[in-house]
Amino acid sequence: MADQNHVRVQAEEFDPSAELRGFGRGRKNVGAVVSFTGIVRDDDGSLDRMEIEHYPGMTQKAVAAIVDEAITRWELGQCLVIHRYGPMRPGDQIMMVATAAKHRVAAFEAAEYLMDYLKSRAPFWKKEFTKAGKTAWVDAKVNDEDALKRWAR
């Protein structure tokens, strides 16, 4: 079951290498560890910052539920999701997913599943602020929704 050690929603920056140090170690049923770190991207050089909003209790509960599902579905030995909120600049880390499983396929699939969910359905709202002073809420993209469909049972 997901707990505070598996899911962290935080404003503070994190260090992916520090987070991975020791992840999955000491578990004799783990043969693979997969990690992914999402970064604020600025495709055309116009982005000043992105701000991510959320409802703390709702977000933690929703992400923990999807982590629990991944742990069960792929028989994960360990799982970690970190997602930031607040203002972030291009190049800043937004989120991290790490999975540990008996086999690499399960670790990769579980990590992809969690990333697809976080991108499409997790209760976070992103607003972009351009250097020119314009703002826009970021909508879910069709390809993000399509990626999530592949996991339907």
PDB file of C-alpha atoms in Angstrom:
ATOM      1  CA  MET A   1       0.000   0.000   0.000  1.00  0.00           C
ATOM      2  CA  ALA A   2       1.290   3.476  -0.869  1.00  0.00           C
ATOM      3  CA  ASP A   3       2.336   5.621   2.044  1.00  0.00           C
ATOM      4  CA  GLN A   4       4.209   8.838   2.595  1.00  0.00           C
ATOM      5  CA  ASN A   5       7.430   7.065   1.558  1.00  0.00           C
ATOM      6  CA  HIS A   6       5.968   6.191  -1.842  1.00  0.00           C
ATOM      7  CA  VAL A   7       4.248   9.463  -2.766  1.00  0.00           C
ATOM      8  CA  ARG A   8       5.530  12.957  -2.109  1.00  0.00           C
ATOM      9  CA  VAL A   9       3.837  16.117  -3.350  1.00  0.00           C
ATOM     10  CA  GLN A  10       6.126  19.003  -2.509  1.00  0.00           C
ATOM     11  CA  ALA A  11       7.223  22.487  -3.497  1.00  0.00           C
ATOM     12  CA  GLU A  12      10.893  21.805  -2.763  1.00  0.00           C
ATOM     13  CA  GLU A  13      13.414  20.712  -5.353  1.00  0.00           C
ATOM     14  CA  PHE A  14      14.701  17.155  -5.151  1.00  0.00           C
ATOM     15  CA  ASP A  15      17.882  15.371  -6.177  1.00  0.00           C
ATOM     16  CA  PRO A  16      17.112  12.341  -8.390  1.00  0.00           C
ATOM     17  CA  SER A  17      20.463  10.679  -7.708  1.00  0.00           C
ATOM     18  CA  ALA A  18      19.988  11.055  -3.956  1.00  0.00           C
ATOM     19  CA  GLU A  19      16.462   9.664  -4.271  1.00  0.00           C
ATOM     20  CA  LEU A  20      17.712   6.637  -6.211  1.00  0.00           C
ATOM     21  CA  ARG A  21      20.639   5.962  -3.907  1.00  0.00           C
ATOM     22  CA  GLY A  22      19.586   2.841  -2.113  1.00  0.00           C
ATOM     23  CA  PHE A  23      16.220   2.562  -3.897  1.00  0.00           C
ATOM     24  CA  GLY A  24      15.396  -1.117  -4.267  1.00  0.00           C
ATOM     25  CA  ARG A  25      18.460  -2.241  -2.297  1.00  0.00           C
ATOM     26  CA  GLY A  26      18.071  -4.825   0.395  1.00  0.00           C
ATOM     27  CA  ARG A  27      15.095  -6.406  -1.356  1.00  0.00           C
ATOM     28  CA  LYS A  28      15.863  -9.894  -2.563  1.00  0.00           C
ATOM     29  CA  ASN A  29      12.832  -9.956  -4.893  1.00  0.00           C
ATOM     30  CA  VAL A  30      13.989  -6.969  -6.979  1.00  0.00           C
ATOM     31  CA  GLY A  31      16.008  -7.422 -10.173  1.00  0.00           C
ATOM     32  CA  ALA A  32      15.325  -4.118 -11.956  1.00  0.00           C
ATOM     33  CA  VAL A  33      15.019  -0.439 -11.093  1.00  0.00           C
ATOM     34  CA  VAL A  34      13.664   2.113 -13.568  1.00  0.00           C
ATOM     35  CA  SER A  35      13.477   5.862 -13.022  1.00  0.00           C
ATOM     36  CA  PHE A  36      12.209   8.858 -14.946  1.00  0.00           C
ATOM     37  CA  THR A  37      12.553  12.543 -14.138  1.00  0.00           C
ATOM     38  CA  GLY A  38      10.315  15.121 -15.838  1.00  0.00           C
ATOM     39  CA  ILE A  39      11.776  18.564 -16.523  1.00  0.00           C
ATOM     40  CA  VAL A  40      10.133  21.911 -17.381  1.00  0.00           C
ATOM     41  CA  ARG A  41      10.576  22.263 -21.128  1.00  0.00           C
ATOM     42  CA  ASP A  42      10.710  25.501 -23.106  1.00  0.00           C
ATOM     43  CA  ASP A  43      10.310  24.582 -26.774  1.00  0.00           C
ATOM     44  CA  ASP A  44      10.617  28.065 -28.277  1.00  0.00           C
ATOM     45  CA  GLY A  45      12.452  30.097 -25.632  1.00  0.00           C
ATOM     46  CA  SER A  46       9.388  32.124 -24.630  1.00  0.00           C
ATOM     47  CA  LEU A  47       8.594  30.465 -21.288  1.00  0.00           C
ATOM     48  CA  ASP A  48       9.417  32.459 -18.179  1.00  0.00           C
ATOM     49  CA  ARG A  49       7.975  29.988 -15.689  1.00  0.00           C
ATOM     50  CA  MET A  50       5.312  27.392 -15.058  1.00  0.00           C
ATOM     51  CA  GLU A  51       3.184  27.275 -11.942  1.00  0.00           C
ATOM     52  CA  ILE A  52       1.554  24.056 -10.812  1.00  0.00           C
ATOM     53  CA  GLU A  53      -1.442  24.126  -8.478  1.00  0.00           C
ATOM     54  CA  HIS A  54      -3.168  21.293  -6.615  1.00  0.00           C
ATOM     55  CA  TYR A  55      -5.494  20.476  -3.725  1.00  0.00           C
ATOM     56  CA  PRO A  56      -3.180  18.854  -1.161  1.00  0.00           C
ATOM     57  CA  GLY A  57      -5.406  16.146   0.342  1.00  0.00           C
ATOM     58  CA  MET A  58      -7.061  15.252  -2.948  1.00  0.00           C
ATOM     59  CA  THR A  59      -3.804  15.108  -4.904  1.00  0.00           C
ATOM     60  CA  GLN A  60      -1.975  12.946  -2.362  1.00  0.00           C
ATOM     61  CA  LYS A  61      -4.904  10.519  -2.196  1.00  0.00           C
ATOM     62  CA  ALA A  62      -5.328  10.289  -5.986  1.00  0.00           C
ATOM     63  CA  VAL A  63      -1.626   9.699  -6.667  1.00  0.00           C
ATOM     64  CA  ALA A  64      -1.368   7.176  -3.799  1.00  0.00           C
ATOM     65  CA  ALA A  65      -4.301   5.223  -5.283  1.00  0.00           C
ATOM     66  CA  ILE A  66      -2.633   4.940  -8.690  1.00  0.00           C
ATOM     67  CA  VAL A  67       0.665   3.944  -7.035  1.00  0.00           C
ATOM     68  CA  ASP A  68      -1.196   1.207  -5.122  1.00  0.00           C
ATOM     69  CA  GLU A  69      -2.656  -0.012  -8.416  1.00  0.00           C
ATOM     70  CA  ALA A  70       0.799  -0.095 -10.062  1.00  0.00           C
ATOM     71  CA  ILE A  71       2.324  -1.923  -7.076  1.00  0.00           C
ATOM     72  CA  THR A  72      -0.345  -4.612  -7.338  1.00  0.00           C
ATOM     73  CA  ARG A  73      -0.580  -4.829 -11.129  1.00  0.00           C
ATOM     74  CA  TRP A  74       3.182  -5.187 -11.717  1.00  0.00           C
ATOM     75  CA  GLU A  75       4.093  -6.782  -8.370  1.00  0.00           C
ATOM     76  CA  LEU A  76       6.487  -3.962  -7.576  1.00  0.00           C
ATOM     77  CA  GLY A  77       8.932  -4.400  -4.763  1.00  0.00           C
ATOM     78  CA  GLN A  78       9.138  -0.639  -4.326  1.00  0.00           C
ATOM     79  CA  CYS A  79       7.708   2.488  -5.929  1.00  0.00           C
ATOM     80  CA  LEU A  80       8.319   6.208  -5.567  1.00  0.00           C
ATOM     81  CA  VAL A  81       6.492   9.192  -7.043  1.00  0.00           C
ATOM     82  CA  ILE A  82       7.602  12.753  -6.350  1.00  0.00           C
ATOM     83  CA  HIS A  83       5.642  15.609  -7.926  1.00  0.00           C
ATOM     84  CA  ARG A  84       6.345  19.274  -7.332  1.00  0.00           C
ATOM     85  CA  TYR A  85       3.961  22.212  -7.224  1.00  0.00           C
ATOM     86  CA  GLY A  86       4.474  25.952  -7.218  1.00  0.00           C
ATOM     87  CA  PRO A  87       6.575  28.063  -9.582  1.00  0.00           C
ATOM     88  CA  MET A  88       9.256  26.387 -11.695  1.00  0.00           C
ATOM     89  CA  ARG A  89      11.590  27.670 -14.392  1.00  0.00           C
ATOM     90  CA  PRO A  90      12.672  25.936 -17.602  1.00  0.00           C
ATOM     91  CA  GLY A  91      15.132  23.177 -16.733  1.00  0.00           C
ATOM     92  CA  ASP A  92      13.687  22.615 -13.248  1.00  0.00           C
ATOM     93  CA  GLN A  93      12.587  19.129 -12.289  1.00  0.00           C
ATOM     94  CA  ILE A  94       8.825  18.676 -12.040  1.00  0.00           C
ATOM     95  CA  MET A  95       8.456  15.033 -11.093  1.00  0.00           C
ATOM     96  CA  MET A  96      10.143  11.700 -10.646  1.00  0.00           C
ATOM     97  CA  VAL A  97       8.926   8.132 -10.869  1.00  0.00           C
ATOM     98  CA  ALA A  98      10.987   5.149  -9.729  1.00  0.00           C
ATOM     99  CA  THR A  99       9.904   1.522  -9.810  1.00  0.00           C
ATOM    100  CA  ALA A 100      11.592  -1.659  -8.616  1.00  0.00           C
ATOM    101  CA  ALA A 101      10.379  -5.065  -9.801  1.00  0.00           C
ATOM    102  CA  LYS A 102      11.537  -8.640 -10.273  1.00  0.00           C
ATOM    103  CA  HIS A 103      12.021  -8.087 -13.995  1.00  0.00           C
ATOM    104  CA  ARG A 104      12.820  -5.071 -16.190  1.00  0.00           C
ATOM    105  CA  VAL A 105       9.652  -5.265 -18.302  1.00  0.00           C
ATOM    106  CA  ALA A 106       7.458  -4.889 -15.224  1.00  0.00           C
ATOM    107  CA  ALA A 107       9.605  -2.017 -13.906  1.00  0.00           C
ATOM    108  CA  PHE A 108       9.484  -0.181 -17.263  1.00  0.00           C
ATOM    109  CA  GLU A 109       5.745  -0.744 -17.782  1.00  0.00           C
ATOM    110  CA  ALA A 110       4.859   0.356 -14.260  1.00  0.00           C
ATOM    111  CA  ALA A 111       6.979   3.503 -14.633  1.00  0.00           C
ATOM    112  CA  GLU A 112       5.346   4.338 -17.979  1.00  0.00           C
ATOM    113  CA  TYR A 113       1.891   3.720 -16.532  1.00  0.00           C
ATOM    114  CA  LEU A 114       2.575   6.074 -13.634  1.00  0.00           C
ATOM    115  CA  MET A 115       4.027   8.752 -15.920  1.00  0.00           C
ATOM    116  CA  ASP A 116       1.040   8.518 -18.290  1.00  0.00           C
ATOM    117  CA  TYR A 117      -1.350   8.865 -15.353  1.00  0.00           C
ATOM    118  CA  LEU A 118       0.545  11.816 -13.866  1.00  0.00           C
ATOM    119  CA  LYS A 119       0.604  13.584 -17.239  1.00  0.00           C
ATOM    120  CA  SER A 120      -3.096  13.059 -18.011  1.00  0.00           C
ATOM    121  CA  ARG A 121      -5.176  12.516 -14.908  1.00  0.00           C
ATOM    122  CA  ALA A 122      -3.419  13.488 -11.716  1.00  0.00           C
ATOM    123  CA  PRO A 123      -5.123  16.503 -10.128  1.00  0.00           C
ATOM    124  CA  PHE A 124      -2.491  19.103 -10.958  1.00  0.00           C
ATOM    125  CA  TRP A 125      -3.184  22.297 -12.906  1.00  0.00           C
ATOM    126  CA  LYS A 126      -0.370  23.898 -14.879  1.00  0.00           C
ATOM    127  CA  LYS A 127      -0.230  27.527 -15.922  1.00  0.00           C
ATOM    128  CA  GLU A 128       2.483  28.911 -18.187  1.00  0.00           C
ATOM    129  CA  PHE A 129       3.816  32.456 -17.947  1.00  0.00           C
ATOM    130  CA  THR A 130       5.690  33.777 -20.983  1.00  0.00           C
ATOM    131  CA  LYS A 131       8.492  36.314 -21.031  1.00  0.00           C
ATOM    132  CA  ALA A 132       6.081  38.598 -22.940  1.00  0.00           C
ATOM    133  CA  GLY A 133       3.681  38.594 -19.959  1.00  0.00           C
ATOM    134  CA  LYS A 134       1.040  36.239 -21.371  1.00  0.00           C
ATOM    135  CA  THR A 135      -0.467  33.420 -19.341  1.00  0.00           C
ATOM    136  CA  ALA A 136      -2.223  30.213 -20.372  1.00  0.00           C
ATOM    137  CA  TRP A 137      -3.479  27.105 -18.627  1.00  0.00           C
ATOM    138  CA  VAL A 138      -1.954  23.931 -20.057  1.00  0.00           C
ATOM    139  CA  ASP A 139      -4.579  21.507 -21.365  1.00  0.00           C
ATOM    140  CA  ALA A 140      -4.132  17.754 -21.576  1.00  0.00           C
ATOM    141  CA  LYS A 141      -2.940  16.765 -25.024  1.00  0.00           C
ATOM    142  CA  VAL A 142      -4.645  14.155 -27.186  1.00  0.00           C
ATOM    143  CA  ASN A 143      -1.482  12.035 -27.372  1.00  0.00           C
ATOM    144  CA  ASP A 144      -1.265  12.049 -23.547  1.00  0.00           C
ATOM    145  CA  GLU A 145      -4.819  10.730 -23.328  1.00  0.00           C
ATOM    146  CA  ASP A 146      -4.067   8.133 -26.027  1.00  0.00           C
ATOM    147  CA  ALA A 147      -1.018   6.966 -24.065  1.00  0.00           C
ATOM    148  CA  LEU A 148      -3.184   6.430 -20.990  1.00  0.00           C
ATOM    149  CA  LYS A 149      -5.750   4.357 -22.942  1.00  0.00           C
ATOM    150  CA  ARG A 150      -3.258   1.572 -23.552  1.00  0.00           C
ATOM    151  CA  TRP A 151      -3.355   0.703 -19.847  1.00  0.00           C
ATOM    152  CA  ALA A 152      -7.143   0.176 -19.692  1.00  0.00           C
ATOM    153  CA  ARG A 153      -8.137  -3.277 -18.554  1.00  0.00           C
TER     154      ARG A 153
END
